[in-house]
mmCIF file of C-alpha atoms in Angstrom:
data_model
loop_
_atom_site.group_PDB
_atom_site.id
_atom_site.type_symbol
_atom_site.label_atom_id
_atom_site.label_comp_id
_atom_site.label_asym_id
_atom_site.label_seq_id
_atom_site.Cartn_x
_atom_site.Cartn_y
_atom_site.Cartn_z
ATOM 1 C CA UNK A 30 -15.972 25.824 -14.351
ATOM 2 C CA UNK A 31 -18.815 28.252 -13.764
ATOM 3 C CA UNK A 32 -18.321 31.532 -11.912
ATOM 4 C CA UNK A 33 -20.843 30.302 -9.352
ATOM 5 C CA UNK A 34 -18.533 27.458 -8.368
ATOM 6 C CA UNK A 35 -15.642 29.893 -8.187
ATOM 7 C CA UNK A 36 -17.430 31.962 -5.561
ATOM 8 C CA UNK A 37 -17.827 29.365 -2.868
ATOM 9 C CA UNK A 38 -16.072 26.561 -1.056
ATOM 10 C CA UNK A 39 -17.414 23.657 -3.067
ATOM 11 C CA UNK A 40 -16.416 20.855 -0.693
ATOM 12 C CA UNK A 41 -17.543 22.260 2.647
ATOM 13 C CA UNK A 42 -20.000 21.435 5.414
ATOM 14 C CA UNK A 43 -23.003 19.298 4.469
ATOM 15 C CA UNK A 44 -22.012 19.304 0.782
ATOM 16 C CA UNK A 45 -18.677 17.707 1.662
ATOM 17 C CA UNK A 46 -20.333 15.101 3.845
ATOM 18 C CA UNK A 47 -22.751 14.103 1.073
ATOM 19 C CA UNK A 48 -19.963 14.094 -1.515
ATOM 20 C CA UNK A 49 -17.719 11.786 0.496
ATOM 21 C CA UNK A 50 -20.583 9.429 1.305
ATOM 22 C CA UNK A 51 -21.319 9.201 -2.422
ATOM 23 C CA UNK A 52 -17.647 8.644 -3.259
ATOM 24 C CA UNK A 53 -17.392 6.009 -0.527
ATOM 25 C CA UNK A 54 -20.368 4.131 -1.976
ATOM 26 C CA UNK A 55 -19.467 4.606 -5.658
ATOM 27 C CA UNK A 56 -15.892 3.385 -5.149
ATOM 28 C CA UNK A 57 -16.552 0.837 -2.410
ATOM 29 C CA UNK A 58 -14.894 -1.876 -4.500
ATOM 30 C CA UNK A 59 -11.998 0.238 -5.843
ATOM 31 C CA UNK A 60 -9.538 -1.188 -3.348
ATOM 32 C CA UNK A 61 -6.563 0.268 -5.228
ATOM 33 C CA UNK A 62 -7.697 3.840 -4.459
ATOM 34 C CA UNK A 63 -6.766 4.421 -0.832
ATOM 35 C CA UNK A 64 -5.945 8.140 -0.591
ATOM 36 C CA UNK A 65 -7.870 11.376 -1.098
ATOM 37 C CA UNK A 66 -5.337 14.194 -0.843
ATOM 38 C CA UNK A 67 -3.403 16.411 -3.260
ATOM 39 C CA UNK A 68 -0.074 14.773 -2.483
ATOM 40 C CA UNK A 69 3.389 16.227 -2.036
ATOM 41 C CA UNK A 70 6.645 15.737 -3.940
ATOM 42 C CA UNK A 71 10.086 16.517 -2.503
ATOM 43 C CA UNK A 72 12.455 18.532 -4.659
ATOM 44 C CA UNK A 73 14.342 16.719 -7.438
ATOM 45 C CA UNK A 74 17.183 14.668 -6.054
ATOM 46 C CA UNK A 75 15.573 14.295 -2.639
ATOM 47 C CA UNK A 76 12.837 11.822 -3.533
ATOM 48 C CA UNK A 77 14.146 8.451 -2.399
ATOM 49 C CA UNK A 78 11.076 7.250 -0.550
ATOM 50 C CA UNK A 79 10.871 3.531 0.166
ATOM 51 C CA UNK A 80 7.404 2.041 -0.237
ATOM 52 C CA UNK A 81 5.828 -1.344 -0.680
ATOM 53 C CA UNK A 82 4.953 -2.186 -4.293
ATOM 54 C CA UNK A 83 1.240 -1.665 -3.672
ATOM 55 C CA UNK A 84 1.902 1.837 -2.312
ATOM 56 C CA UNK A 85 3.858 3.093 -5.319
ATOM 57 C CA UNK A 86 0.960 4.381 -7.487
ATOM 58 C CA UNK A 87 -0.175 6.790 -4.743
ATOM 59 C CA UNK A 88 3.340 7.662 -3.570
ATOM 60 C CA UNK A 89 2.791 11.444 -3.540
ATOM 61 C CA UNK A 90 -0.316 11.087 -1.394
ATOM 62 C CA UNK A 91 1.664 8.871 0.985
ATOM 63 C CA UNK A 92 4.486 11.434 1.013
ATOM 64 C CA UNK A 93 2.095 14.104 2.266
ATOM 65 C CA UNK A 94 1.027 11.861 5.146
ATOM 66 C CA UNK A 95 4.667 11.139 5.925
ATOM 67 C CA UNK A 96 5.493 14.850 6.029
ATOM 68 C CA UNK A 97 2.631 15.511 8.436
ATOM 69 C CA UNK A 98 3.096 12.545 10.754
ATOM 70 C CA UNK A 99 6.914 12.628 10.871
ATOM 71 C CA UNK A 100 6.833 15.985 12.644
ATOM 72 C CA UNK A 101 6.617 14.062 15.937
ATOM 73 C CA UNK A 102 8.091 10.786 17.095
ATOM 74 C CA UNK A 103 5.162 8.379 16.931
ATOM 75 C CA UNK A 104 6.998 5.220 17.966
ATOM 76 C CA UNK A 105 4.913 3.441 20.595
ATOM 77 C CA UNK A 106 2.279 6.202 20.549
ATOM 78 C CA UNK A 107 -1.504 6.159 20.342
ATOM 79 C CA UNK A 108 -2.456 8.049 17.172
ATOM 80 C CA UNK A 109 -5.827 9.327 15.938
ATOM 81 C CA UNK A 110 -6.286 10.260 12.276
ATOM 82 C CA UNK A 111 -9.350 12.510 11.996
ATOM 83 C CA UNK A 112 -10.849 12.678 8.517
ATOM 84 C CA UNK A 113 -9.117 9.462 7.476
ATOM 85 C CA UNK A 114 -11.082 9.049 4.236
ATOM 86 C CA UNK A 115 -10.200 5.761 2.540
ATOM 87 C CA UNK A 116 -7.616 4.931 5.177
ATOM 88 C CA UNK A 117 -4.473 4.816 3.046
ATOM 89 C CA UNK A 118 -2.707 7.468 5.099
ATOM 90 C CA UNK A 119 -3.774 5.958 8.412
ATOM 91 C CA UNK A 120 -2.449 2.557 7.337
ATOM 92 C CA UNK A 121 0.760 4.108 5.981
ATOM 93 C CA UNK A 122 1.501 5.852 9.287
ATOM 94 C CA UNK A 123 0.793 2.695 11.266
ATOM 95 C CA UNK A 124 2.941 0.564 8.960
ATOM 96 C CA UNK A 125 5.944 2.872 8.575
ATOM 97 C CA UNK A 126 6.161 5.199 11.603
ATOM 98 C CA UNK A 127 5.710 2.721 14.433
ATOM 99 C CA UNK A 128 2.700 3.732 16.553
ATOM 100 C CA UNK A 129 1.496 1.141 19.016
ATOM 101 C CA UNK A 130 -2.101 1.933 18.090
ATOM 102 C CA UNK A 131 -3.569 3.939 15.209
ATOM 103 C CA UNK A 132 -7.243 4.810 14.837
ATOM 104 C CA UNK A 133 -8.818 6.368 11.764
ATOM 105 C CA UNK A 134 -12.026 8.348 12.228
ATOM 106 C CA UNK A 135 -14.317 9.677 9.487
ATOM 107 C CA UNK A 136 -17.805 11.133 9.244
ATOM 108 C CA UNK A 137 -18.650 9.163 6.082
ATOM 109 C CA UNK A 138 -19.961 5.735 7.030
ATOM 110 C CA UNK A 139 -19.183 4.262 3.616
ATOM 111 C CA UNK A 140 -15.573 5.386 3.994
ATOM 112 C CA UNK A 141 -15.276 3.722 7.396
ATOM 113 C CA UNK A 142 -16.758 0.511 5.979
ATOM 114 C CA UNK A 143 -14.220 0.626 3.129
ATOM 115 C CA UNK A 144 -11.343 1.154 5.573
ATOM 116 C CA UNK A 145 -12.384 -1.795 7.683
ATOM 117 C CA UNK A 146 -12.670 -4.003 4.606
ATOM 118 C CA UNK A 147 -9.370 -2.993 3.008
ATOM 119 C CA UNK A 148 -7.156 -2.287 6.040
ATOM 120 C CA UNK A 149 -8.737 -4.573 8.638
ATOM 121 C CA UNK A 150 -6.924 -7.391 10.358
ATOM 122 C CA UNK A 151 -3.767 -5.407 11.176
ATOM 123 C CA UNK A 152 -2.854 -5.466 14.853
ATOM 124 C CA UNK A 153 -3.235 -2.054 16.448
ATOM 125 C CA UNK A 154 -4.979 -0.488 13.425
ATOM 126 C CA UNK A 155 -8.693 0.314 13.571
ATOM 127 C CA UNK A 156 -11.371 2.631 12.173
ATOM 128 C CA UNK A 157 -14.394 4.303 13.700
ATOM 129 C CA UNK A 158 -17.250 6.477 12.499
ATOM 130 C CA UNK A 159 -17.372 9.909 14.101
ATOM 131 C CA UNK A 160 -17.745 13.659 13.708
ATOM 132 C CA UNK A 161 -14.554 15.749 13.959
ATOM 133 C CA UNK A 162 -16.425 18.339 16.033
ATOM 134 C CA UNK A 163 -17.722 15.746 18.524
ATOM 135 C CA UNK A 164 -15.108 13.000 18.609
ATOM 136 C CA UNK A 165 -16.296 9.682 20.120
ATOM 137 C CA UNK A 166 -13.208 9.227 22.298
ATOM 138 C CA UNK A 167 -12.341 9.826 25.932
ATOM 139 C CA UNK A 168 -10.373 12.835 27.084
ATOM 140 C CA UNK A 169 -6.566 12.569 27.036
ATOM 141 C CA UNK A 170 -6.585 9.249 25.177
ATOM 142 C CA UNK A 171 -4.133 9.963 22.307
ATOM 143 C CA UNK A 172 -0.526 11.094 21.980
ATOM 144 C CA UNK A 173 -1.054 12.582 18.515
ATOM 145 C CA UNK A 174 -3.982 13.707 16.374
ATOM 146 C CA UNK A 175 -3.450 13.824 12.597
ATOM 147 C CA UNK A 176 -5.607 15.884 10.267
ATOM 148 C CA UNK A 177 -4.594 15.810 6.616
ATOM 149 C CA UNK A 178 -6.475 17.971 4.138
ATOM 150 C CA UNK A 179 -9.756 17.601 5.986
ATOM 151 C CA UNK A 180 -10.383 20.580 8.295
ATOM 152 C CA UNK A 181 -11.259 22.904 5.396
ATOM 153 C CA UNK A 182 -14.460 20.831 5.013
ATOM 154 C CA UNK A 183 -15.652 21.438 8.575
ATOM 155 C CA UNK A 184 -18.429 23.914 9.212
ATOM 156 C CA UNK A 185 -16.911 24.660 12.639
ATOM 157 C CA UNK A 186 -13.154 24.184 12.542
ATOM 158 C CA UNK A 187 -12.681 25.811 15.945
ATOM 159 C CA UNK A 188 -14.872 23.085 17.458
ATOM 160 C CA UNK A 189 -12.551 20.488 15.946
ATOM 161 C CA UNK A 190 -9.521 22.191 17.487
ATOM 162 C CA UNK A 191 -11.266 22.112 20.872
ATOM 163 C CA UNK A 192 -12.031 18.405 20.444
ATOM 164 C CA UNK A 193 -8.447 17.645 19.375
ATOM 165 C CA UNK A 194 -7.215 19.435 22.491
ATOM 166 C CA UNK A 195 -9.625 17.411 24.647
ATOM 167 C CA UNK A 196 -8.610 13.961 23.353
ATOM 168 C CA UNK A 197 -4.863 14.703 23.391
ATOM 169 C CA UNK A 198 -2.763 13.851 26.374
ATOM 170 C CA UNK A 199 -0.676 16.671 27.870
ATOM 171 C CA UNK A 200 2.424 17.099 25.722
ATOM 172 C CA UNK A 201 0.676 15.536 22.727
ATOM 173 C CA UNK A 202 0.603 16.998 19.236
ATOM 174 C CA UNK A 203 -1.944 18.050 16.671
ATOM 175 C CA UNK A 204 -0.266 17.466 13.287
ATOM 176 C CA UNK A 205 -2.194 19.281 10.595
ATOM 177 C CA UNK A 206 -1.943 19.988 6.861
ATOM 178 C CA UNK A 207 -4.500 21.961 4.888
ATOM 179 C CA UNK A 208 -5.020 24.645 2.273
ATOM 180 C CA UNK A 209 -6.585 28.081 2.592
ATOM 181 C CA UNK A 210 -10.091 28.900 1.289
ATOM 182 C CA UNK A 211 -10.892 30.968 -1.813
ATOM 183 C CA UNK A 212 -10.911 34.787 -1.686
ATOM 184 C CA UNK A 213 -9.056 34.900 1.652
ATOM 185 C CA UNK A 214 -5.419 36.096 1.758
ATOM 186 C CA UNK A 215 -3.332 33.101 2.885
ATOM 187 C CA UNK A 216 -1.624 34.976 5.719
ATOM 188 C CA UNK A 217 -4.980 36.194 7.046
ATOM 189 C CA UNK A 218 -6.258 32.599 7.114
ATOM 190 C CA UNK A 219 -3.081 31.421 8.801
ATOM 191 C CA UNK A 220 -3.535 34.096 11.495
ATOM 192 C CA UNK A 221 -7.135 32.977 12.027
ATOM 193 C CA UNK A 222 -6.096 29.336 12.391
ATOM 194 C CA UNK A 223 -3.400 30.231 14.910
ATOM 195 C CA UNK A 224 -5.875 32.367 16.867
ATOM 196 C CA UNK A 225 -8.415 29.526 17.012
ATOM 197 C CA UNK A 226 -5.702 27.084 18.096
ATOM 198 C CA UNK A 227 -4.644 29.436 20.882
ATOM 199 C CA UNK A 228 -8.239 29.889 22.043
ATOM 200 C CA UNK A 229 -8.542 26.097 22.209
ATOM 201 C CA UNK A 230 -5.584 25.969 24.609
ATOM 202 C CA UNK A 231 -2.753 24.909 22.311
ATOM 203 C CA UNK A 232 0.751 26.279 22.572
ATOM 204 C CA UNK A 233 2.337 28.165 19.682
ATOM 205 C CA UNK A 234 2.400 26.359 16.349
ATOM 206 C CA UNK A 235 5.324 25.473 14.109
ATOM 207 C CA UNK A 236 4.240 26.307 10.565
ATOM 208 C CA UNK A 237 5.679 25.702 7.094
ATOM 209 C CA UNK A 238 4.302 26.781 3.715
ATOM 210 C CA UNK A 239 4.448 23.646 1.549
ATOM 211 C CA UNK A 240 2.554 24.986 -1.477
ATOM 212 C CA UNK A 241 5.527 24.452 -3.806
ATOM 213 C CA UNK A 242 5.768 20.778 -2.849
ATOM 214 C CA UNK A 243 2.011 20.328 -3.283
ATOM 215 C CA UNK A 244 2.140 21.835 -6.782
ATOM 216 C CA UNK A 245 5.090 19.622 -7.670
ATOM 217 C CA UNK A 246 3.128 16.580 -6.505
ATOM 218 C CA UNK A 247 0.055 17.600 -8.517
ATOM 219 C CA UNK A 248 2.198 18.047 -11.617
ATOM 220 C CA UNK A 249 3.907 14.685 -11.264
ATOM 221 C CA UNK A 250 0.646 12.905 -10.440
ATOM 222 C CA UNK A 251 -1.451 14.670 -13.106
ATOM 223 C CA UNK A 252 -1.505 11.876 -15.690
ATOM 224 C CA UNK A 253 -2.539 9.227 -13.141
ATOM 225 C CA UNK A 254 -5.316 11.423 -11.782
ATOM 226 C CA UNK A 255 -6.667 12.133 -15.256
ATOM 227 C CA UNK A 256 -6.650 8.416 -16.109
ATOM 228 C CA UNK A 257 -8.584 7.632 -12.956
ATOM 229 C CA UNK A 258 -11.121 10.384 -13.633
ATOM 230 C CA UNK A 259 -11.717 9.201 -17.197
ATOM 231 C CA UNK A 260 -12.024 5.591 -16.065
ATOM 232 C CA UNK A 261 -14.185 6.045 -12.983
ATOM 233 C CA UNK A 262 -16.320 9.200 -13.332
ATOM 234 C CA UNK A 263 -19.277 9.565 -15.718
ATOM 235 C CA UNK A 264 -18.756 12.152 -18.457
ATOM 236 C CA UNK A 265 -20.985 14.799 -16.894
ATOM 237 C CA UNK A 266 -19.142 14.706 -13.561
ATOM 238 C CA UNK A 267 -15.561 14.880 -14.793
ATOM 239 C CA UNK A 268 -15.266 18.660 -14.632
ATOM 240 C CA UNK A 269 -16.115 18.668 -10.947
ATOM 241 C CA UNK A 270 -13.857 15.637 -10.416
ATOM 242 C CA UNK A 271 -10.904 17.532 -11.912
ATOM 243 C CA UNK A 272 -11.541 20.391 -9.494
ATOM 244 C CA UNK A 273 -11.761 17.936 -6.578
ATOM 245 C CA UNK A 274 -8.523 16.242 -7.702
ATOM 246 C CA UNK A 275 -6.643 19.525 -8.248
ATOM 247 C CA UNK A 276 -5.508 18.630 -11.766
ATOM 248 C CA UNK A 277 -3.680 21.147 -13.947
ATOM 249 C CA UNK A 278 -6.116 23.695 -15.331
ATOM 250 C CA UNK A 279 -8.518 23.487 -12.357
ATOM 251 C CA UNK A 280 -9.019 26.800 -10.629
ATOM 252 C CA UNK A 281 -7.766 25.370 -7.316
ATOM 253 C CA UNK A 282 -4.485 24.415 -9.033
ATOM 254 C CA UNK A 283 -4.227 27.903 -10.560
ATOM 255 C CA UNK A 284 -4.916 29.513 -7.182
ATOM 256 C CA UNK A 285 -1.957 27.599 -5.725
ATOM 257 C CA UNK A 286 0.284 28.412 -8.683
ATOM 258 C CA UNK A 287 -0.590 32.118 -8.702
ATOM 259 C CA UNK A 288 -0.382 32.678 -4.937
ATOM 260 C CA UNK A 289 -4.063 33.252 -4.194
ATOM 261 C CA UNK A 290 -4.156 30.195 -1.929
ATOM 262 C CA UNK A 291 -1.507 28.450 0.141
ATOM 263 C CA UNK A 292 -1.020 25.046 1.699
ATOM 264 C CA UNK A 293 0.288 25.040 5.285
ATOM 265 C CA UNK A 294 1.803 22.333 7.469
ATOM 266 C CA UNK A 295 1.398 22.672 11.253
ATOM 267 C CA UNK A 296 2.896 21.078 14.326
ATOM 268 C CA UNK A 297 0.932 22.172 17.413
ATOM 269 C CA UNK A 298 1.593 21.043 20.972
ATOM 270 C CA UNK A 299 -0.785 20.675 23.865
ATOM 271 C CA UNK A 300 0.983 22.125 26.915
ATOM 272 C CA UNK A 301 2.684 19.413 28.939
ATOM 273 C CA UNK A 302 2.072 18.693 32.597
ATOM 274 C CA UNK A 303 4.730 20.222 34.816
ATOM 275 C CA UNK A 304 6.856 17.575 36.528
ATOM 276 C CA UNK A 305 9.255 18.750 39.273
ATOM 277 C CA UNK A 306 8.981 22.283 37.990
ATOM 278 C CA UNK A 307 9.663 21.345 34.360
ATOM 279 C CA UNK A 308 7.424 20.513 31.431
ATOM 280 C CA UNK A 309 7.811 16.976 30.148
ATOM 281 C CA UNK A 310 6.235 16.344 26.735
ATOM 282 C CA UNK A 311 4.973 12.826 26.124
ATOM 283 C CA UNK A 312 6.150 12.773 22.508
ATOM 284 C CA UNK A 313 9.824 13.266 21.759
ATOM 285 C CA UNK A 314 10.524 14.998 18.476
ATOM 286 C CA UNK A 315 13.682 13.261 17.273
ATOM 287 C CA UNK A 316 15.107 12.481 13.824
ATOM 288 C CA UNK A 317 14.636 8.862 12.814
ATOM 289 C CA UNK A 318 15.259 6.475 9.983
ATOM 290 C CA UNK A 319 13.022 7.391 7.124
ATOM 291 C CA UNK A 320 13.110 11.160 6.895
ATOM 292 C CA UNK A 321 14.181 14.710 7.569
ATOM 293 C CA UNK A 322 11.493 16.381 9.677
ATOM 294 C CA UNK A 323 9.948 19.283 7.781
ATOM 295 C CA UNK A 324 8.987 21.628 10.639
ATOM 296 C CA UNK A 325 11.138 22.838 13.476
ATOM 297 C CA UNK A 326 9.918 23.079 17.041
ATOM 298 C CA UNK A 327 11.183 26.657 16.870
ATOM 299 C CA UNK A 328 9.838 29.470 14.726
ATOM 300 C CA UNK A 329 8.883 28.534 11.195
ATOM 301 C CA UNK A 330 11.763 30.624 9.811
ATOM 302 C CA UNK A 331 14.097 27.994 11.257
ATOM 303 C CA UNK A 332 12.301 25.114 9.566
ATOM 304 C CA UNK A 333 13.637 23.522 6.397
ATOM 305 C CA UNK A 334 11.272 23.923 3.466
ATOM 306 C CA UNK A 335 8.998 21.142 2.323
ATOM 307 C CA UNK A 336 11.308 20.700 -0.649
ATOM 308 C CA UNK A 337 13.896 19.341 1.786
ATOM 309 C CA UNK A 338 11.771 16.427 2.938
ATOM 310 C CA UNK A 339 13.571 13.195 2.122
ATOM 311 C CA UNK A 340 12.643 9.579 2.771
ATOM 312 C CA UNK A 341 15.827 7.650 2.410
ATOM 313 C CA UNK A 342 15.593 4.490 4.490
ATOM 314 C CA UNK A 343 12.721 2.005 4.773
ATOM 315 C CA UNK A 344 11.221 1.183 8.135
ATOM 316 C CA UNK A 345 10.277 -2.402 8.948
ATOM 317 C CA UNK A 346 6.663 -3.281 8.277
ATOM 318 C CA UNK A 347 4.449 -3.700 11.307
#
């Protein structure tokens, strides 16, 4: 990888938008590829996740979505997944975590078309084209907003936080997972994110560093990713594809492994409306069948690590 690529965020702003439109068009018929995230693997002995047969190949990508979404009780909720990509995570959350309604939103029109083709026809599950910094939804219309490995692409992430705050109902949650940019100390980036969240009106965030689980997922998923790259990307594009996929040897993988970048998991609450002198959140954060929640509502020092995430009982399909 050239030093020029090392010196910039490759998948950011207009470049990211063009890239994901191209990917959406190029792989419009690859209905078996439904996720675009680095994935997460629980520690050995804890990985007992129950999935449908068709979900097994991308199990680590699904596990990352589970870790993000399971931070709040989504049963009966209205959920918005911003930056939904190919829709695999949106469909997984709707199928396994029990929302009444789940909407995926993405800026890439080809991705939205793919989602509607592959995941359409499921009651309560839908997809819509839209910009994360100008969401096409009414104020206070969702109980939870998900954002999985997408916000690092936005030219104005603070504008997204403001939009997430606007569309969330009081007591709702922004559930976020993302990695830090190059050449920025991870703790400095975390402080900047928390500052921007506070300026948008959110309450304090529960945070967990899940870099170890991300690296474990990339290691376990390496062979599959390399097979897909060799099968689906022309020879001259494979180097960039390996960087995008985070395979072993890519500089993004090495940054994670050597501590130059980190991957954080957030649970952020919009302040609840006071009722009879007390705040009453709309979402109840309770343990449920299917997992140990990875982030505490208290300080992040009280939260179990991402290596403790377990998925031990299947939920009924919806």
